[in-house]
């Protein structure tokens, strides 16, 4: 590293901080950018800065957005009495890909993780509860779908939210868990199979 | 790279790279180990729900020369923490705390049969439906005793005077032991005689202890705090899951 020019070393060090990028990958990207024409590098730098300058949180659902409220909250065609609660903004994209859910979202930005000391106060739960107290004339919320990860942290978060929301008389449901499509029952463990049986449906 | 197989209890996991996990697991035969499970965070993976904390598993792994991390080849679930928690928030937090205590207190690659049997016993009793506060208190008491740093309950850690069974005794949050009224720490809590008396109960086998009176967190609360302070003083670190458990304990009705 001492043999490289200071700006190149600096870029490599910055790239190495990104997830999944080690020394060799960082060097490859740095040399690629060095060889690229100035306009392309400028576009790349602008795109990075725009992330910080133009994006913020939606004041309603806490999704990451460049407009407030975000396009899901502002869309008058969506079902406004149902909110799907997710851990991360990226989860919304997966749900949207199904084209089956037409309600609103709420992003918690994490899950209750006792082993990491992450409690409910570090998540965007207060803003969710504020949404449930609909002002006069607004559509009351009838259902909350909890779409947190099917692991111990996601389950803890779901349980916590259910404890808070159920007393408000709002239906609280949890996305189904079980056998992934395309896999085989033969390889399912007991807890996955149990969850699949619990979440079975009539045909 | 010999393949090792062992009965194990998963203590915790950390995300690694795009789709892998680092898994900390406690085996009866080889002590606590850390390993990489490749692709464990993908939707379709061979590990299923077996890597959730406090799952009891049969694990197969490869050790690599001069490497701390083993490579986990397979992990067959025998009993799941998600079933153990039974949809109960108190249990979820108590189990997380038990996992954290085990992870922080147990040294790596050191066989510890007594701690393994203790953990299995406690998880088994929780699975049977025993109110979680009793096995939790039992676990803390025995981890402190097995660790060899149980503070004396019979003598003041400050002046050495005997503390009689019915006398008031106090402790500070720094795990410096029990104190008499004269040596009472400025910001200390009282460990009532009734709470100190629970240690006689906890010295018996958990299998013999009935859950009556342990339905809420009131019984044994101060003893748990006392033992928790002793553990934190021993490991010289804070246990992160304790705060959430204490908040829950303080909720009315818990």
Coordinates of N, CA, C and O in Angstrom, one line a residue, chain A residues 53-179:
Chain A
X53 N -27.7 13.5 0.3 CA -28.3 14.8 0.2 C -29.8 14.8 -0.1 O -30.6 15.6 0.3
X54 N -30.2 13.8 -0.8 CA -31.6 13.8 -1.3 C -32.6 12.8 -0.6 O -33.8 12.9 -0.8
X55 N -32.0 11.9 0.1 CA -32.9 10.9 0.7 C -33.1 11.1 2.2 O -32.2 11.6 2.9
X56 N -34.3 10.8 2.6 CA -34.6 11.0 4.0 C -35.7 10.0 4.4 O -36.0 9.1 3.6
X57 N -36.2 10.1 5.6 CA -37.3 9.2 6.0 C -38.6 9.8 5.7 O -38.9 11.0 5.9
X58 N -39.6 8.9 5.3 CA -40.9 9.3 5.1 C -41.5 9.7 6.5 O -41.4 8.9 7.4
X59 N -42.2 10.8 6.6 CA -42.7 11.2 7.9 C -43.8 10.3 8.4 O -44.2 10.4 9.5
X60 N -44.4 9.5 7.5 CA -45.5 8.7 7.9 C -45.0 7.2 8.1 O -45.2 6.7 9.2
X61 N -44.4 6.6 7.1 CA -44.1 5.2 7.3 C -42.6 4.9 7.6 O -42.3 3.7 7.8
X62 N -41.8 5.9 7.6 CA -40.4 5.8 7.9 C -39.6 5.1 6.8 O -38.4 4.7 7.1
X63 N -40.2 4.9 5.6 CA -39.4 4.3 4.5 C -38.4 5.3 4.1 O -38.6 6.5 4.3
X64 N -37.4 4.9 3.4 CA -36.4 5.8 2.8 C -37.0 6.4 1.5 O -37.4 5.6 0.6
X65 N -36.9 7.7 1.4 CA -37.6 8.3 0.2 C -37.0 9.6 -0.1 O -36.3 10.2 0.7
X66 N -37.2 10.1 -1.4 CA -36.7 11.4 -1.8 C -37.9 12.4 -1.8 O -37.7 13.6 -2.0
X67 N -39.1 12.0 -1.5 CA -40.3 12.9 -1.3 C -41.0 12.5 -0.1 O -41.0 11.3 0.4
X68 N -41.6 13.5 0.6 CA -42.3 13.2 1.9 C -43.7 13.7 1.8 O -43.9 14.9 1.5
X69 N -44.7 12.9 1.9 CA -44.7 11.4 2.2 C -44.2 10.6 1.0 O -44.2 11.2 -0.2
X70 N -43.8 9.4 1.2 CA -43.2 8.6 0.1 C -44.3 8.2 -0.9 O -45.5 8.4 -0.6
X71 N -43.9 7.6 -2.0 CA -44.9 7.3 -3.0 C -46.0 6.3 -2.6 O -47.1 6.3 -3.1
X72 N -45.6 5.4 -1.6 CA -46.7 4.5 -1.1 C -47.7 5.2 -0.3 O -48.9 5.0 -0.4
X73 N -47.2 6.0 0.6 CA -48.1 6.8 1.5 C -49.0 7.8 0.7 O -50.1 8.1 1.1
X74 N -48.4 8.4 -0.3 CA -49.1 9.4 -1.1 C -50.1 8.8 -2.1 O -50.9 9.5 -2.6
X75 N -50.0 7.5 -2.4 CA -50.8 6.9 -3.4 C -52.2 6.7 -2.9 O -52.5 5.8 -2.0
X76 N -53.1 7.4 -3.4 CA -54.5 7.4 -3.0 C -55.2 6.1 -3.4 O -56.3 5.8 -2.8
X77 N -54.7 5.3 -4.3 CA -55.3 4.1 -4.7 C -55.0 2.9 -3.8 O -55.5 1.8 -4.0
X78 N -54.2 3.1 -2.7 CA -53.8 2.0 -1.9 C -54.8 1.9 -0.7 O -55.5 2.8 -0.3
X79 N -54.9 0.6 -0.3 CA -55.9 0.3 0.8 C -55.3 1.0 2.1 O -54.2 0.6 2.5
X80 N -56.1 1.8 2.7 CA -55.5 2.6 3.8 C -55.8 2.1 5.2 O -55.4 2.7 6.2
X81 N -56.5 1.0 5.2 CA -56.9 0.5 6.6 C -56.0 -0.7 7.0 O -56.3 -1.4 7.9
X82 N -55.0 -1.0 6.2 CA -54.1 -2.1 6.5 C -52.6 -1.7 6.3 O -52.2 -1.1 5.3
X83 N -51.8 -2.0 7.4 CA -50.4 -1.6 7.4 C -49.6 -2.9 7.5 O -49.8 -3.7 8.4
X84 N -48.6 -3.0 6.6 CA -47.7 -4.1 6.7 C -46.4 -3.6 7.4 O -45.8 -2.6 6.9
X85 N -46.0 -4.2 8.5 CA -44.8 -3.7 9.2 C -43.6 -4.6 8.8 O -43.6 -5.8 8.9
X86 N -42.5 -3.9 8.4 CA -41.3 -4.6 8.0 C -40.1 -4.1 8.8 O -40.2 -3.0 9.4
X87 N -39.0 -4.9 8.7 CA -37.8 -4.5 9.5 C -37.0 -3.5 8.7 O -36.5 -2.5 9.3
X88 N -36.9 -3.7 7.4 CA -36.0 -2.8 6.6 C -36.7 -2.3 5.4 O -37.5 -3.0 4.8
X89 N -36.3 -1.1 4.9 CA -36.9 -0.6 3.6 C -36.8 -1.6 2.5 O -37.7 -1.7 1.7
X90 N -35.7 -2.3 2.4 CA -35.5 -3.3 1.3 C -36.6 -4.4 1.3 O -36.9 -4.9 0.2
X91 N -37.2 -4.6 2.5 CA -38.2 -5.7 2.5 C -39.5 -5.3 1.7 O -40.2 -6.1 1.2
X92 N -39.7 -3.9 1.6 CA -40.9 -3.5 0.9 C -40.8 -3.9 -0.6 O -41.8 -4.3 -1.2
X93 N -39.6 -3.9 -1.2 CA -39.5 -4.2 -2.6 C -39.9 -5.7 -2.8 O -40.6 -6.0 -3.8
X94 N -39.5 -6.6 -1.9 CA -39.9 -8.0 -2.0 C -41.4 -8.2 -1.9 O -42.0 -9.0 -2.7
X95 N -42.0 -7.4 -1.1 CA -43.5 -7.5 -0.9 C -44.2 -6.9 -2.2 O -45.2 -7.5 -2.7
X96 N -43.7 -5.8 -2.6 CA -44.2 -5.2 -3.8 C -44.1 -6.1 -5.1 O -45.0 -6.0 -5.9
X97 N -43.1 -6.8 -5.1 CA -42.9 -7.7 -6.3 C -44.0 -8.7 -6.4 O -44.3 -9.2 -7.5
X98 N -44.7 -9.1 -5.3 CA -45.8 -10.0 -5.4 C -47.0 -9.4 -6.0 O -47.9 -10.2 -6.6
X99 N -47.2 -8.1 -6.0 CA -48.3 -7.4 -6.6 C -49.6 -7.8 -5.9 O -50.7 -7.7 -6.5
X100 N -49.5 -8.4 -4.8 CA -50.7 -8.9 -4.1 C -51.1 -8.0 -2.9 O -52.2 -8.0 -2.4
X101 N -50.2 -7.2 -2.4 CA -50.4 -6.4 -1.2 C -50.6 -4.9 -1.7 O -49.8 -4.4 -2.4
X102 N -51.8 -4.4 -1.3 CA -52.1 -3.0 -1.8 C -52.3 -2.0 -0.7 O -52.8 -1.0 -0.8
X103 N -51.9 -2.5 0.5 CA -52.0 -1.6 1.7 C -50.8 -0.7 1.9 O -50.0 -0.4 0.9
X104 N -50.6 -0.2 3.1 CA -49.5 0.8 3.4 C -48.4 0.0 4.1 O -48.6 -1.2 4.5
X105 N -47.3 0.7 4.3 CA -46.2 0.0 5.0 C -45.8 0.8 6.3 O -46.1 2.0 6.4
X106 N -45.0 0.2 7.1 CA -44.3 0.9 8.2 C -43.0 0.2 8.4 O -42.9 -1.1 8.6
X107 N -41.9 1.0 8.4 CA -40.6 0.4 8.5 C -40.0 0.6 9.9 O -40.0 1.8 10.4
X108 N -39.6 -0.5 10.5 CA -39.1 -0.4 11.9 C -37.7 0.0 12.0 O -37.2 0.5 13.0
X109 N -36.9 -0.2 10.9 CA -35.5 -0.1 10.9 C -34.8 -0.9 11.9 O -33.9 -0.5 12.7
X110 N -35.1 -2.2 11.9 CA -34.4 -3.2 12.8 C -35.5 -4.1 13.5 O -36.6 -4.1 13.1
X111 N -35.0 -4.8 14.4 CA -35.8 -5.8 15.2 C -35.3 -5.8 16.6 O -34.1 -5.4 16.8
X112 N -36.2 -6.1 17.5 CA -35.8 -6.3 18.9 C -34.7 -7.4 19.0 O -35.0 -8.5 18.6
X113 N -33.5 -7.0 19.4 CA -32.4 -8.0 19.5 C -31.8 -8.0 20.9 O -30.9 -7.2 21.1
X114 N -32.3 -8.7 21.8 CA -31.8 -8.7 23.2 C -30.3 -8.9 23.3 O -29.7 -8.2 24.1
X115 N -29.8 -9.8 22.5 CA -28.4 -10.1 22.6 C -27.5 -9.0 22.1 O -26.3 -8.9 22.3
X116 N -28.1 -8.1 21.3 CA -27.3 -6.9 20.9 C -27.7 -5.6 21.6 O -27.3 -4.5 21.3
X117 N -28.6 -5.8 22.6 CA -29.1 -4.7 23.4 C -30.0 -3.8 22.7 O -30.1 -2.6 23.0
X118 N -30.6 -4.2 21.6 CA -31.5 -3.4 20.8 C -32.9 -3.6 21.4 O -33.5 -4.7 21.2
X119 N -33.5 -2.6 21.9 CA -34.8 -2.6 22.5 C -35.8 -1.9 21.7 O -35.5 -1.3 20.7
X120 N -37.1 -1.9 22.1 CA -38.1 -1.3 21.3 C -37.9 0.2 21.1 O -38.3 0.7 20.1
X121 N -37.3 0.9 22.1 CA -37.1 2.3 21.9 C -36.2 2.7 20.8 O -36.2 3.8 20.4
X122 N -35.3 1.7 20.4 CA -34.4 2.0 19.2 C -35.1 1.8 17.9 O -34.5 2.1 16.9
X123 N -36.3 1.3 17.9 CA -37.0 1.1 16.6 C -38.1 2.1 16.4 O -38.5 2.8 17.4
X124 N -38.6 2.2 15.2 CA -39.6 3.2 14.9 C -41.0 2.7 15.2 O -41.9 2.5 14.4
X125 N -41.2 2.4 16.5 CA -42.5 1.8 17.0 C -43.5 2.9 17.4 O -44.7 2.9 17.2
X126 N -42.9 4.0 18.0 CA -43.8 5.1 18.5 C -44.5 5.7 17.3 O -45.7 5.9 17.4
X127 N -43.9 5.9 16.2 CA -44.5 6.5 15.0 C -45.6 5.5 14.4 O -46.6 6.0 13.9
X128 N -45.4 4.2 14.6 CA -46.4 3.3 14.2 C -47.7 3.4 15.1 O -48.8 3.5 14.6
X129 N -47.4 3.5 16.4 CA -48.6 3.7 17.3 C -49.3 5.0 17.0 O -50.6 5.0 17.2
X130 N -48.6 6.0 16.7 CA -49.3 7.3 16.4 C -50.2 7.2 15.1 O -51.2 7.7 15.1
X131 N -49.7 6.3 14.2 CA -50.5 6.1 13.0 C -51.8 5.4 13.3 O -52.8 5.6 12.6
X132 N -51.8 4.6 14.3 CA -52.9 3.8 14.7 C -54.0 4.6 15.3 O -55.2 4.2 15.3
X133 N -53.6 5.7 15.9 CA -54.6 6.6 16.5 C -55.0 7.6 15.4 O -54.6 8.7 15.4
X134 N -55.8 7.1 14.5 CA -56.2 7.9 13.3 C -57.0 9.1 13.7 O -57.9 9.1 14.6
X135 N -56.6 10.3 13.1 CA -57.4 11.5 13.5 C -58.8 11.4 12.9 O -59.1 10.5 12.1
X136 N -59.7 12.3 13.4 CA -61.1 12.3 13.0 C -61.2 12.4 11.5 O -60.6 13.2 10.9
X137 N -62.0 11.5 10.9 CA -62.3 11.6 9.5 C -61.3 10.7 8.7 O -61.6 10.4 7.5
X138 N -60.2 10.3 9.3 CA -59.3 9.4 8.5 C -59.7 8.0 8.6 O -60.5 7.6 9.5
X139 N -59.3 7.2 7.6 CA -59.6 5.8 7.6 C -59.0 5.1 8.8 O -57.8 5.1 9.0
X140 N -59.8 4.4 9.6 CA -59.2 3.7 10.8 C -58.5 2.5 10.3 O -58.9 1.9 9.3
X141 N -57.4 2.2 11.0 CA -56.6 1.0 10.7 C -57.3 -0.3 11.2 O -57.7 -0.3 12.4
X142 N -57.6 -1.2 10.3 CA -58.3 -2.5 10.7 C -57.3 -3.6 10.9 O -57.6 -4.5 11.7
X143 N -56.2 -3.6 10.2 CA -55.3 -4.8 10.3 C -53.8 -4.3 10.3 O -53.5 -3.5 9.5
X144 N -53.0 -5.0 11.1 CA -51.5 -4.8 11.0 C -51.0 -6.2 10.6 O -51.2 -7.2 11.3
X145 N -50.2 -6.2 9.5 CA -49.6 -7.5 9.1 C -48.1 -7.3 9.5 O -47.4 -6.4 9.1
X146 N -47.7 -8.2 10.4 CA -46.3 -8.1 10.9 C -45.4 -9.0 10.0 O -45.5 -10.3 10.0
X147 N -44.5 -8.4 9.2 CA -43.7 -9.1 8.2 C -42.2 -9.0 8.6 O -41.4 -8.7 7.8
X148 N -42.0 -9.3 9.9 CA -40.6 -9.3 10.4 C -40.0 -10.7 10.0 O -40.7 -11.6 9.7
X149 N -38.6 -10.8 10.1 CA -38.0 -12.0 9.7 C -38.4 -13.2 10.6 O -38.7 -13.0 11.8
X150 N -38.5 -14.4 10.0 CA -38.9 -15.6 10.8 C -37.8 -16.2 11.7 O -37.4 -17.3 11.6
X151 N -37.1 -15.3 12.4 CA -36.1 -15.8 13.4 C -36.4 -15.3 14.8 O -37.5 -14.7 15.0
X152 N -35.5 -15.6 15.7 CA -35.9 -15.2 17.1 C -36.1 -13.7 17.3 O -37.0 -13.3 18.1
X153 N -35.3 -12.9 16.6 CA -35.4 -11.5 16.8 C -36.7 -11.0 16.1 O -37.5 -10.1 16.7
X154 N -37.0 -11.5 15.0 CA -38.3 -11.1 14.3 C -39.5 -11.6 15.1 O -40.5 -10.8 15.2
X155 N -39.4 -12.7 15.7 CA -40.5 -13.2 16.5 C -40.7 -12.4 17.8 O -41.8 -12.1 18.2
X156 N -39.6 -12.0 18.4 CA -39.6 -11.1 19.6 C -40.3 -9.8 19.2 O -41.2 -9.3 20.0
X157 N -40.0 -9.3 18.1 CA -40.6 -8.0 17.7 C -42.0 -8.2 17.4 O -42.9 -7.3 17.8
X158 N -42.4 -9.3 16.7 CA -43.8 -9.5 16.4 C -44.6 -9.7 17.7 O -45.7 -9.1 17.9
X159 N -44.1 -10.4 18.7 CA -44.8 -10.6 20.0 C -44.9 -9.2 20.7 O -46.0 -8.9 21.3
X160 N -43.9 -8.4 20.7 CA -43.9 -7.1 21.3 C -45.0 -6.2 20.7 O -45.8 -5.6 21.4
X161 N -45.0 -6.2 19.4 CA -46.0 -5.4 18.7 C -47.4 -5.8 18.9 O -48.3 -5.0 19.1
X162 N -47.6 -7.2 18.9 CA -48.9 -7.7 19.2 C -49.5 -7.3 20.5 O -50.6 -7.0 20.7
X163 N -48.5 -7.3 21.5 CA -48.9 -6.9 22.9 C -49.4 -5.5 23.0 O -50.3 -5.1 23.7
X164 N -48.8 -4.7 22.1 CA -49.1 -3.2 22.1 C -50.4 -2.9 21.4 O -51.2 -2.1 21.7
X165 N -50.6 -3.7 20.2 CA -51.6 -3.3 19.3 C -52.9 -4.0 19.5 O -54.0 -3.3 19.4
X166 N -52.9 -5.2 19.9 CA -54.1 -6.0 20.1 C -55.1 -5.3 21.0 O -56.3 -5.2 20.8
X167 N -54.6 -4.7 22.2 CA -55.6 -4.0 23.1 C -56.3 -2.8 22.4 O -57.3 -2.4 22.9
X168 N -55.8 -2.4 21.3 CA -56.5 -1.2 20.6 C -57.6 -1.7 19.7 O -58.3 -0.9 19.0
X169 N -57.8 -3.0 19.7 CA -59.0 -3.6 18.9 C -58.6 -3.7 17.4 O -59.6 -3.8 16.6
X170 N -57.4 -3.7 17.1 CA -56.9 -3.9 15.7 C -56.5 -5.3 15.5 O -55.8 -5.8 16.3
X171 N -56.9 -5.9 14.4 CA -56.4 -7.2 14.0 C -54.9 -7.2 13.8 O -54.4 -6.4 13.0
X172 N -54.2 -8.2 14.4 CA -52.8 -8.3 14.2 C -52.5 -9.6 13.6 O -52.9 -10.7 14.2
X173 N -51.9 -9.7 12.4 CA -51.6 -11.0 11.8 C -50.1 -11.0 11.5 O -49.4 -10.0 11.5
X174 N -49.6 -12.3 11.3 CA -48.2 -12.5 11.1 C -48.1 -13.2 9.8 O -48.9 -14.1 9.5
X175 N -47.1 -12.8 8.9 CA -46.9 -13.6 7.7 C -46.6 -15.0 7.9 O -46.0 -15.4 9.0
X176 N -47.0 -15.9 7.0 CA -46.8 -17.3 7.2 C -45.4 -17.7 7.1 O -44.6 -17.0 6.5
X177 N -45.0 -18.8 7.9 CA -43.7 -19.3 7.8 C -43.8 -20.8 7.5 O -44.8 -21.4 7.7
X178 N -42.7 -21.3 6.9 CA -42.7 -22.7 6.6 C -41.8 -23.1 5.4 O -40.7 -22.5 5.2
X179 N -42.2 -24.0 4.6 CA -41.4 -24.6 3.6 C -41.3 -23.6 2.4 O -42.3 -23.2 1.9

